[in-house]
Each structure stands twice: as structure tokens, then as C-alpha cells.
XYZ file of N, CA and C in Angstrom:
648
model
N -38.092 42.122 -111.631
C -38.568 42.719 -110.375
C -39.987 42.255 -110.095
N -40.263 41.810 -108.873
C -41.594 41.385 -108.464
C -42.199 42.463 -107.587
N -43.335 43.004 -108.007
C -44.016 44.045 -107.254
C -45.273 43.475 -106.620
N -45.497 43.764 -105.354
C -46.761 43.415 -104.747
C -47.852 44.270 -105.365
N -49.014 43.681 -105.599
C -50.105 44.408 -106.226
C -50.557 45.554 -105.339
N -51.025 46.649 -105.948
C -51.521 47.769 -105.144
C -52.580 47.310 -104.145
N -52.432 47.716 -102.917
C -53.388 47.333 -101.885
C -53.131 45.985 -101.252
N -52.139 45.212 -101.807
C -51.899 43.873 -101.270
C -50.975 43.894 -100.061
N -50.302 45.000 -99.813
C -49.401 45.117 -98.673
C -50.104 45.910 -97.578
N -50.719 45.180 -96.671
C -51.515 45.814 -95.617
C -50.916 45.587 -94.231
N -50.230 44.465 -94.049
C -49.668 44.125 -92.742
C -48.249 43.607 -92.898
N -47.375 44.085 -92.053
C -45.976 43.654 -92.046
C -45.605 43.242 -90.626
N -44.917 42.126 -90.503
C -44.333 41.728 -89.224
C -42.824 41.931 -89.336
N -42.255 42.637 -88.386
C -40.819 42.924 -88.394
C -40.229 42.417 -87.093
N -39.291 41.486 -87.174
C -38.763 40.855 -85.968
C -37.249 41.021 -85.902
N -36.752 41.158 -84.681
C -35.315 41.363 -84.478
C -34.904 40.797 -83.137
N -33.649 40.435 -83.037
C -33.115 39.954 -81.767
C -32.776 41.115 -80.842
N -32.309 42.241 -81.438
C -31.837 43.371 -80.641
C -32.410 44.683 -81.148
N -32.467 45.651 -80.272
C -32.800 47.007 -80.672
C -31.733 47.492 -81.663
N -32.166 48.102 -82.702
C -31.411 48.674 -83.832
C -31.226 47.705 -84.992
N -31.456 46.402 -84.804
C -31.299 45.443 -85.902
C -32.216 45.777 -87.074
N -33.483 46.034 -86.783
C -34.438 46.321 -87.850
C -34.056 47.582 -88.610
N -33.694 48.616 -87.880
C -33.366 49.884 -88.522
C -32.112 49.758 -89.386
N -31.119 49.009 -88.910
C -29.889 48.829 -89.679
C -30.135 47.939 -90.894
N -30.818 46.825 -90.688
C -31.007 45.862 -91.771
C -32.084 46.226 -92.765
N -33.136 46.917 -92.310
C -34.276 47.165 -93.189
C -34.892 48.547 -92.994
N -34.126 49.486 -92.442
C -34.669 50.813 -92.188
C -35.127 51.537 -93.436
N -34.360 51.441 -94.512
C -34.755 52.072 -95.759
C -36.007 51.451 -96.341
N -36.110 50.138 -96.221
C -37.290 49.429 -96.717
C -38.529 49.815 -95.919
N -38.387 49.920 -94.609
C -39.518 50.356 -93.786
C -39.953 51.764 -94.177
N -39.001 52.664 -94.366
C -39.335 54.018 -94.783
C -40.080 54.013 -96.110
N -39.587 53.233 -97.072
C -40.205 53.192 -98.396
C -41.615 52.622 -98.326
N -41.789 51.523 -97.599
C -43.099 50.883 -97.512
C -44.119 51.764 -96.809
N -43.734 52.315 -95.684
C -44.700 53.073 -94.892
C -45.062 54.389 -95.567
N -44.129 54.954 -96.315
C -44.431 56.167 -97.062
C -45.387 55.867 -98.216
N -45.187 54.731 -98.868
C -46.007 54.364 -100.025
C -47.365 53.795 -99.632
N -47.474 53.281 -98.403
C -48.721 52.643 -97.958
C -49.174 53.260 -96.633
N -49.729 54.467 -96.661
C -50.171 55.108 -95.414
C -51.166 54.235 -94.654
N -50.964 54.140 -93.353
C -51.863 53.348 -92.525
C -51.521 51.878 -92.459
N -50.458 51.451 -93.149
C -50.062 50.051 -93.094
C -49.800 49.646 -91.647
N -50.188 48.436 -91.301
C -49.934 47.955 -89.941
C -48.566 47.278 -89.883
N -47.770 47.699 -88.922
C -46.451 47.111 -88.704
C -46.389 46.587 -87.279
N -46.277 45.276 -87.145
C -46.104 44.646 -85.833
C -44.626 44.326 -85.664
N -43.969 45.025 -84.758
C -42.535 44.842 -84.541
C -42.290 44.096 -83.238
N -41.468 43.065 -83.309
C -41.079 42.290 -82.129
C -39.570 42.322 -82.001
N -39.085 42.821 -80.880
C -37.651 42.830 -80.568
C -37.474 42.003 -79.301
N -36.610 41.025 -79.344
C -36.527 40.061 -78.250
C -35.775 40.554 -77.029
N -34.894 41.541 -77.174
C -34.083 41.971 -76.038
C -34.087 43.490 -75.915
N -33.666 43.962 -74.758
C -33.571 45.397 -74.529
C -34.701 45.979 -73.716
N -35.730 45.187 -73.429
C -36.869 45.679 -72.687
C -36.483 46.170 -71.301
N -37.006 47.330 -70.909
C -36.730 47.875 -69.596
C -35.421 48.623 -69.482
N -34.708 48.805 -70.600
C -33.444 49.533 -70.590
C -33.577 50.791 -71.445
N -32.512 51.592 -71.475
C -32.527 52.785 -72.320
C -32.688 52.429 -73.787
N -32.281 51.250 -74.146
C -32.358 50.832 -75.539
C -33.805 50.659 -75.990
N -34.690 50.294 -75.081
C -36.098 50.186 -75.459
C -36.639 51.551 -75.882
N -36.309 52.582 -75.128
C -36.747 53.922 -75.490
C -36.207 54.349 -76.836
N -34.924 54.042 -77.082
C -34.337 54.349 -78.383
C -35.103 53.637 -79.502
N -35.386 52.384 -79.269
C -36.019 51.575 -80.310
C -37.426 52.057 -80.638
N -38.191 52.372 -79.634
C -39.562 52.829 -79.876
C -39.571 54.144 -80.653
N -38.692 55.059 -80.280
C -38.615 56.333 -80.994
C -38.107 56.124 -82.418
N -37.127 55.252 -82.577
C -36.567 55.003 -83.899
C -37.598 54.377 -84.832
N -38.296 53.361 -84.359
C -39.267 52.692 -85.223
C -40.413 53.623 -85.591
N -40.793 54.507 -84.685
C -41.818 55.496 -85.027
C -41.345 56.385 -86.167
N -40.056 56.709 -86.175
C -39.503 57.544 -87.241
C -39.331 56.770 -88.538
N -38.966 55.501 -88.440
C -38.772 54.678 -89.631
C -40.085 54.190 -90.237
N -41.176 54.303 -89.503
C -42.482 53.841 -89.988
C -43.490 54.989 -89.990
N -43.239 56.061 -90.719
C -44.132 57.221 -90.685
C -45.523 56.890 -91.214
N -46.529 57.295 -90.465
C -47.901 57.082 -90.901
C -48.418 55.680 -90.734
N -47.627 54.793 -90.151
C -48.041 53.397 -90.008
C -48.835 53.186 -88.721
N -49.607 52.136 -88.703
C -50.239 51.645 -87.478
C -49.205 50.742 -86.814
N -48.341 51.356 -86.027
C -47.164 50.675 -85.484
C -47.440 50.110 -84.103
N -47.105 48.839 -83.913
C -47.274 48.169 -82.628
C -45.960 47.478 -82.288
N -45.336 47.921 -81.214
C -43.984 47.474 -80.874
C -43.989 46.691 -79.575
N -43.349 45.524 -79.591
C -43.141 44.719 -78.393
C -41.645 44.520 -78.207
N -41.132 44.878 -77.031
C -39.705 44.716 -76.741
C -39.560 43.760 -75.557
N -38.952 42.610 -75.794
C -38.773 41.613 -74.758
C -37.520 41.840 -73.923
N -37.282 40.919 -73.013
C -36.180 41.086 -72.068
C -35.184 39.928 -72.095
N -35.054 39.252 -73.222
C -34.040 38.206 -73.310
C -32.648 38.825 -73.183
N -31.727 38.169 -72.507
C -30.362 38.712 -72.395
C -29.639 38.673 -73.737
N -28.940 39.721 -74.030
C -28.198 39.832 -75.287
C -27.171 38.710 -75.401
N -27.155 38.055 -76.550
C -26.182 37.003 -76.805
C -26.541 35.645 -76.229
N -27.749 35.500 -75.676
C -28.091 34.257 -74.981
C -29.356 33.595 -75.541
N -29.747 33.935 -76.769
C -30.988 33.361 -77.291
C -31.000 31.832 -77.284
N -29.907 31.152 -77.672
C -29.965 29.684 -77.650
C -30.319 29.104 -76.283
N -29.909 29.785 -75.212
C -30.215 29.305 -73.864
C -31.628 29.679 -73.424
N -32.280 30.539 -74.203
C -33.643 30.975 -73.883
C -34.572 30.665 -75.056
N -34.370 29.497 -75.633
C -35.091 29.112 -76.848
C -36.602 29.109 -76.644
N -37.066 28.534 -75.553
C -38.510 28.431 -75.320
C -39.150 29.808 -75.191
N -38.483 30.721 -74.496
C -39.016 32.064 -74.331
C -39.063 32.799 -75.671
N -38.008 32.626 -76.466
C -37.978 33.270 -77.777
C -39.054 32.697 -78.692
N -39.208 31.394 -78.662
C -40.218 30.748 -79.502
C -41.623 31.190 -79.090
N -41.835 31.319 -77.793
C -43.141 31.770 -77.311
C -43.443 33.185 -77.800
N -42.438 34.037 -77.791
C -42.640 35.416 -78.249
C -43.017 35.453 -79.731
N -42.357 34.628 -80.546
C -42.667 34.577 -81.976
C -44.064 34.006 -82.196
N -44.420 32.993 -81.444
C -45.755 32.403 -81.591
C -46.851 33.365 -81.143
N -46.577 34.155 -80.128
C -47.552 35.158 -79.697
C -47.729 36.237 -80.760
N -46.640 36.591 -81.432
C -46.754 37.529 -82.539
C -47.628 36.943 -83.642
N -47.456 35.675 -83.903
C -48.263 35.007 -84.939
C -49.750 35.075 -84.622
N -50.098 35.021 -83.357
C -51.506 35.092 -82.964
C -52.076 36.495 -83.160
N -51.201 37.507 -83.195
C -51.657 38.894 -83.295
C -51.800 39.388 -84.727
N -51.191 38.691 -85.679
C -51.189 39.247 -87.031
C -51.092 38.154 -88.088
N -51.634 38.459 -89.251
C -51.469 37.618 -90.441
C -50.790 38.503 -91.485
N -49.478 38.558 -91.473
C -48.760 39.537 -92.302
C -48.678 39.154 -93.770
N -48.630 40.168 -94.610
C -48.366 39.961 -96.033
C -46.870 39.820 -96.281
N -46.079 40.311 -95.344
C -44.628 40.286 -95.479
C -43.994 40.246 -94.102
N -42.900 39.504 -93.992
C -42.145 39.436 -92.742
C -40.712 39.897 -93.014
N -40.208 40.762 -92.162
C -38.803 41.152 -92.159
C -38.152 40.490 -90.958
N -37.096 39.725 -91.191
C -36.460 38.945 -90.128
C -34.970 38.829 -90.429
N -34.168 38.405 -89.451
C -32.744 38.184 -89.737
C -32.569 37.123 -90.813
N -31.467 37.181 -91.518
C -31.214 36.169 -92.548
C -30.577 34.929 -91.927
N -30.905 33.740 -92.444
C -30.492 32.480 -91.806
C -28.998 32.267 -91.686
N -28.197 32.906 -92.544
C -26.756 32.703 -92.497
C -26.019 33.684 -91.616
N -26.738 34.476 -90.829
C -26.103 35.461 -89.955
C -25.222 34.758 -88.923
N -24.013 35.284 -88.717
C -23.065 34.650 -87.805
C -23.393 34.868 -86.335
N -24.206 35.876 -86.017
C -24.557 36.126 -84.616
C -25.590 35.099 -84.176
N -25.344 34.443 -83.059
C -26.212 33.354 -82.635
C -27.648 33.805 -82.368
N -27.830 35.029 -81.882
C -29.184 35.517 -81.635
C -29.932 35.756 -82.942
N -29.259 36.372 -83.895
C -29.885 36.625 -85.196
C -30.225 35.303 -85.880
N -29.254 34.403 -85.904
C -29.437 33.124 -86.586
C -30.537 32.297 -85.924
N -30.566 32.316 -84.588
C -31.607 31.576 -83.883
C -32.990 32.102 -84.185
N -33.141 33.413 -84.225
C -34.444 33.993 -84.545
C -34.844 33.658 -85.978
N -33.875 33.676 -86.890
C -34.166 33.306 -88.279
C -34.691 31.879 -88.368
N -34.194 31.013 -87.517
C -34.675 29.627 -87.507
C -36.060 29.511 -86.895
N -36.372 30.384 -85.947
C -37.664 30.312 -85.275
C -38.818 30.846 -86.122
N -38.558 31.880 -86.900
C -39.641 32.541 -87.630
C -40.455 31.570 -88.487
N -39.841 30.710 -89.324
C -40.667 29.820 -90.152
C -41.373 28.717 -89.371
N -41.049 28.527 -88.100
C -41.795 27.536 -87.320
C -43.167 28.059 -86.934
N -43.327 29.382 -86.941
C -44.628 29.983 -86.622
C -45.291 30.572 -87.853
N -44.504 31.144 -88.741
C -45.015 31.743 -89.974
C -44.597 30.847 -91.134
N -45.384 29.850 -91.435
C -44.962 28.804 -92.360
C -45.260 29.120 -93.825
N -46.250 29.949 -94.092
C -46.667 30.201 -95.473
C -46.607 31.683 -95.811
N -45.611 32.373 -95.301
C -45.526 33.807 -95.467
C -44.232 34.193 -96.183
N -44.316 35.241 -96.974
C -43.130 35.759 -97.638
C -42.231 36.407 -96.591
N -41.025 35.883 -96.441
C -40.082 36.384 -95.444
C -38.817 36.873 -96.121
N -38.455 38.109 -95.843
C -37.211 38.678 -96.339
C -36.214 38.726 -95.195
N -35.081 38.058 -95.376
C -34.042 38.037 -94.350
C -33.061 39.172 -94.564
N -33.023 40.120 -93.624
C -32.133 41.271 -93.780
C -30.730 40.937 -93.281
N -29.766 41.750 -93.707
C -28.368 41.539 -93.339
C -27.864 42.694 -92.481
N -26.897 42.381 -91.617
C -26.296 43.386 -90.738
C -24.776 43.233 -90.813
N -24.119 44.289 -91.244
C -22.663 44.229 -91.363
C -22.041 44.140 -89.965
N -21.003 43.310 -89.826
C -20.402 43.115 -88.509
C -18.978 42.573 -88.629
N -18.298 42.471 -87.511
C -16.921 41.991 -87.455
C -16.781 40.593 -88.056
N -17.804 39.756 -87.901
C -17.714 38.347 -88.307
C -17.524 38.162 -89.808
N -17.865 39.170 -90.600
C -17.698 39.038 -92.044
C -18.607 37.988 -92.650
N -19.912 38.076 -92.336
C -20.850 37.044 -92.782
C -21.707 37.473 -93.962
N -21.336 38.560 -94.648
C -22.129 38.999 -95.791
C -22.055 37.955 -96.903
N -23.193 37.664 -97.507
C -23.249 36.620 -98.523
C -23.740 37.120 -99.860
N -24.504 36.263 -100.552
C -25.024 36.587 -101.871
C -26.548 36.667 -101.786
N -27.094 37.833 -101.493
C -28.543 37.981 -101.363
C -29.237 37.795 -102.703
N -30.547 37.561 -102.661
C -31.283 37.334 -103.903
C -32.550 38.185 -104.007
N -32.663 39.204 -103.163
C -33.786 40.137 -103.254
C -33.287 41.522 -102.832
N -33.808 42.549 -103.482
C -33.301 43.900 -103.244
C -34.441 44.909 -103.184
N -34.279 45.897 -102.322
C -35.139 47.074 -102.305
C -34.280 48.277 -102.682
N -34.429 48.801 -103.895
C -33.637 49.978 -104.282
C -33.969 51.186 -103.404
N -32.950 51.997 -103.147
C -33.105 53.230 -102.383
C -32.465 54.361 -103.173
N -33.165 55.488 -103.288
C -32.521 56.639 -103.909
C -31.644 57.333 -102.878
N -30.916 58.352 -103.317
C -29.970 59.019 -102.432
C -30.658 59.609 -101.210
N -31.803 60.260 -101.423
C -32.502 60.902 -100.315
C -32.938 59.878 -99.269
N -33.412 58.724 -99.717
C -33.874 57.698 -98.779
C -32.699 57.076 -98.029
N -31.611 56.819 -98.736
C -30.431 56.259 -98.081
C -29.873 57.228 -97.044
N -29.816 58.501 -97.401
C -29.334 59.517 -96.462
C -30.270 59.649 -95.269
N -31.559 59.554 -95.504
C -32.536 59.644 -94.419
C -32.363 58.481 -93.451
N -32.140 57.302 -93.971
C -31.914 56.143 -93.103
C -30.720 56.371 -92.188
N -29.604 56.804 -92.765
C -28.388 57.008 -91.975
C -28.594 58.103 -90.932
N -29.281 59.165 -91.305
C -29.534 60.255 -90.364
C -30.383 59.788 -89.191
N -31.379 58.981 -89.470
C -32.246 58.481 -88.394
C -31.492 57.511 -87.487
N -30.628 56.692 -88.063
C -29.818 55.793 -87.236
C -28.976 56.589 -86.252
N -28.310 57.628 -86.740
C -27.446 58.424 -85.884
C -28.264 59.178 -84.829
N -29.428 59.650 -85.214
C -30.256 60.430 -84.298
C -30.831 59.584 -83.168
N -31.272 58.379 -83.497
C -32.072 57.623 -82.534
C -31.307 56.561 -81.746
N -30.061 56.300 -82.095
C -29.307 55.277 -81.361
C -28.005 55.845 -80.794
N -28.073 56.848 -79.924
C -26.847 57.420 -79.353
C -26.023 56.395 -78.580
N -26.666 55.372 -78.035
C -25.923 54.361 -77.273
C -24.975 53.558 -78.153
N -25.177 53.603 -79.459
C -24.360 52.791 -80.365
C -23.288 53.587 -81.101
N -23.241 54.896 -80.893
C -22.332 55.728 -81.677
C -20.855 55.411 -81.442
N -20.539 54.800 -80.313
C -19.139 54.466 -80.031
C -18.683 53.194 -80.751
N -19.610 52.458 -81.321
C -19.253 51.217 -82.016
C -18.453 51.536 -83.283
N -17.431 50.756 -83.555
C -16.573 51.059 -84.694
C -17.282 50.872 -86.025
N -18.340 50.049 -86.050
C -19.065 49.790 -87.295
C -20.273 50.708 -87.480
N -20.580 51.496 -86.455
C -21.779 52.327 -86.496
C -21.407 53.701 -87.057
N -21.335 53.794 -88.380
C -21.007 55.078 -88.988
C -21.579 55.172 -90.397
N -21.577 56.369 -90.898
C -22.160 56.676 -92.201
C -21.516 55.860 -93.320
N -20.191 55.760 -93.313
C -19.502 55.059 -94.389
C -19.884 53.585 -94.439
N -20.015 52.967 -93.267
C -20.364 51.541 -93.231
C -21.751 51.310 -93.833
N -22.714 52.122 -93.423
C -24.084 51.907 -93.880
C -24.264 52.276 -95.351
N -23.729 53.421 -95.754
C -23.875 53.829 -97.144
C -23.008 52.976 -98.069
N -21.845 52.541 -97.574
C -20.976 51.706 -98.393
C -21.625 50.390 -98.766
N -22.217 49.720 -97.784
C -22.896 48.469 -98.079
C -24.089 48.710 -98.998
N -24.831 49.784 -98.739
C -25.992 50.095 -99.583
C -25.567 50.388 -101.023
N -24.398 50.998 -101.192
C -23.909 51.267 -102.549
C -23.565 49.977 -103.277
N -22.898 49.060 -102.570
C -22.566 47.764 -103.179
C -23.838 47.026 -103.580
N -24.828 46.996 -102.697
C -26.076 46.297 -103.021
C -26.829 47.006 -104.140
N -26.670 48.336 -104.222
C -27.276 49.052 -105.330
C -26.675 48.644 -106.663
N -25.367 48.480 -106.708
C -24.711 48.022 -107.929
C -25.292 46.685 -108.376
N -25.572 45.825 -107.415
C -26.052 44.480 -107.741
C -27.471 44.460 -108.296
N -28.210 45.573 -108.147
C -29.587 45.596 -108.666
C -29.833 46.811 -109.559
N -28.760 47.394 -110.113
C -28.863 48.521 -111.036
C -29.564 49.720 -110.397
N -29.200 50.015 -109.162
C -29.731 51.178 -108.459
C -28.563 51.917 -107.822
N -28.813 53.134 -107.363
C -27.753 53.872 -106.694
C -27.436 53.218 -105.355
N -28.470 52.974 -104.564
C -28.335 52.301 -103.278
C -29.427 51.241 -103.171
N -29.269 50.328 -102.227
C -30.292 49.310 -102.008
C -30.064 48.626 -100.671
N -31.109 48.046 -100.148
C -31.007 47.069 -99.055
C -31.222 45.695 -99.668
N -30.466 44.724 -99.179
C -30.514 43.384 -99.752
C -31.099 42.399 -98.753
N -31.747 41.371 -99.310
C -32.440 40.382 -98.487
C -32.213 38.982 -99.046
N -32.510 38.015 -98.193
C -32.381 36.607 -98.551
C -33.754 35.961 -98.463
N -34.159 35.298 -99.547
C -35.455 34.629 -99.589
C -35.214 33.131 -99.708
N -35.713 32.374 -98.751
C -35.520 30.920 -98.777
C -36.589 30.219 -99.614
N -37.812 30.736 -99.563
C -38.901 30.112 -100.310
C -39.851 31.181 -100.790
N -40.256 31.068 -102.063
C -41.139 32.055 -102.655
C -42.177 31.313 -103.488
N -43.441 31.494 -103.171
C -44.525 30.882 -103.944
C -45.061 31.898 -104.936
N -45.107 31.524 -106.211
C -45.545 32.419 -107.276
C -46.976 32.108 -107.696
N -47.655 33.132 -108.184
C -48.970 32.966 -108.791
C -48.920 33.652 -110.143
N -48.256 33.029 -111.091
C -48.046 33.631 -112.399
C -49.306 33.655 -113.238
N -50.297 32.839 -112.883
C -51.555 32.823 -113.621
C -52.551 33.832 -113.108
N -52.216 34.462 -111.963
C -53.104 35.477 -111.418
C -54.355 34.934 -110.791
N -54.330 33.683 -110.357
C -55.520 33.075 -109.770
C -55.514 33.052 -108.277
């Protein structure tokens, strides 16, 4: 297990293609980090949903998932499912985020995600954030694109239950979705927990990791 040194986690950039992606893929991790690091700055960028009811859901949800954080949320207006056709606009949004923060950690979609918006954003992030630790979160879906992650954030029962409760509370627009339910979220978290000797966990994909084993 690799632990960030105390005080070394001061800024986090969290990026998503759609409202609810961050909460589903990394909601437990956000809860754990923000609880453990009061006052941590979280810059969240969501590319779509701006100006709709989903923006309101997202802002309220992220405030709940990031308790005590210095939270700054930007919600763009890219059309859902059309990121490849709006590449320049998406890239500009990521580059503008880069100008606003120098994060110690980035939460972003994982590169193997089958959804074109998620996958496109995963490709864009390292073009702006080239030397940053990036954890690619996963989102369960019809496409069946779950893979073999290589990084885990363990969650205890209370934290896993809190994540699911907040998802249900803050995203009423998604409750009709067949995959949006307690069993789906806790089931995946249980499987990932088995893989890291924990009760529950969120799993991530790391493409590149620079180590400082000498402490210099």
C-alpha cells in the first residue's frame, strides 16, 4: 500500500464527462479524502449538464461528497454522448482547469471505459496534466467494460453505505436507470474489496506512477 505523506494531499482535481460520474466512480474516495484532510481544495470539472436540472443535482451532490473541502465546481454544456465531435471545447475546458490548479492527485475516467465521452476525457487529461498522479475511476454499465484495476481505496461498511445513500438522495433524475441501485454499487465495491483484502473498495487504473523510494 502506498500512502501519501501527511500534509502532502492539499489539492485534488476531479474531472468527469457527466454529472454523477464522479460520485459513482469515486464518491467513497472523495468522502474519505475530504474527511481526513479538512480544508483540502477540490477543483471539479464536469463537461456536460450545465444549465439543466442535472447541474443542480451535481453541485449539491459534490458538496455532500466533499465535506469540509474548499470545493470549486465547473459544469460545462457539452452535449451528452458527443465529446468526440466537441474535442476542441473539451480540451479547452481541461486546459483551463490546468491553469487554475496544480493538483497532488487527479480523479478522472479510466482509459479503457467503453463510453466515448469517458474514454475521450481520459485521453485528454494527460495532455494537460502531464506529471501528475492520475487515478482512473470505473463506472459499471451495460457495455461490460470492467477490467483489472491496479489501485484501490478501501471503504468500510459505513463509508460504502454513506456513498450509496448520497447517490440515491442527490440524483433523483437517475433513479429510473436499471443500473442505478444499491445492489449494483455495493456489489461492485464488495468485489473490489475482495481484491484488496477489505470489506469494500473503489478501484482505479494507474497508467504511470513515479516513485521516490529514497525520500529525496
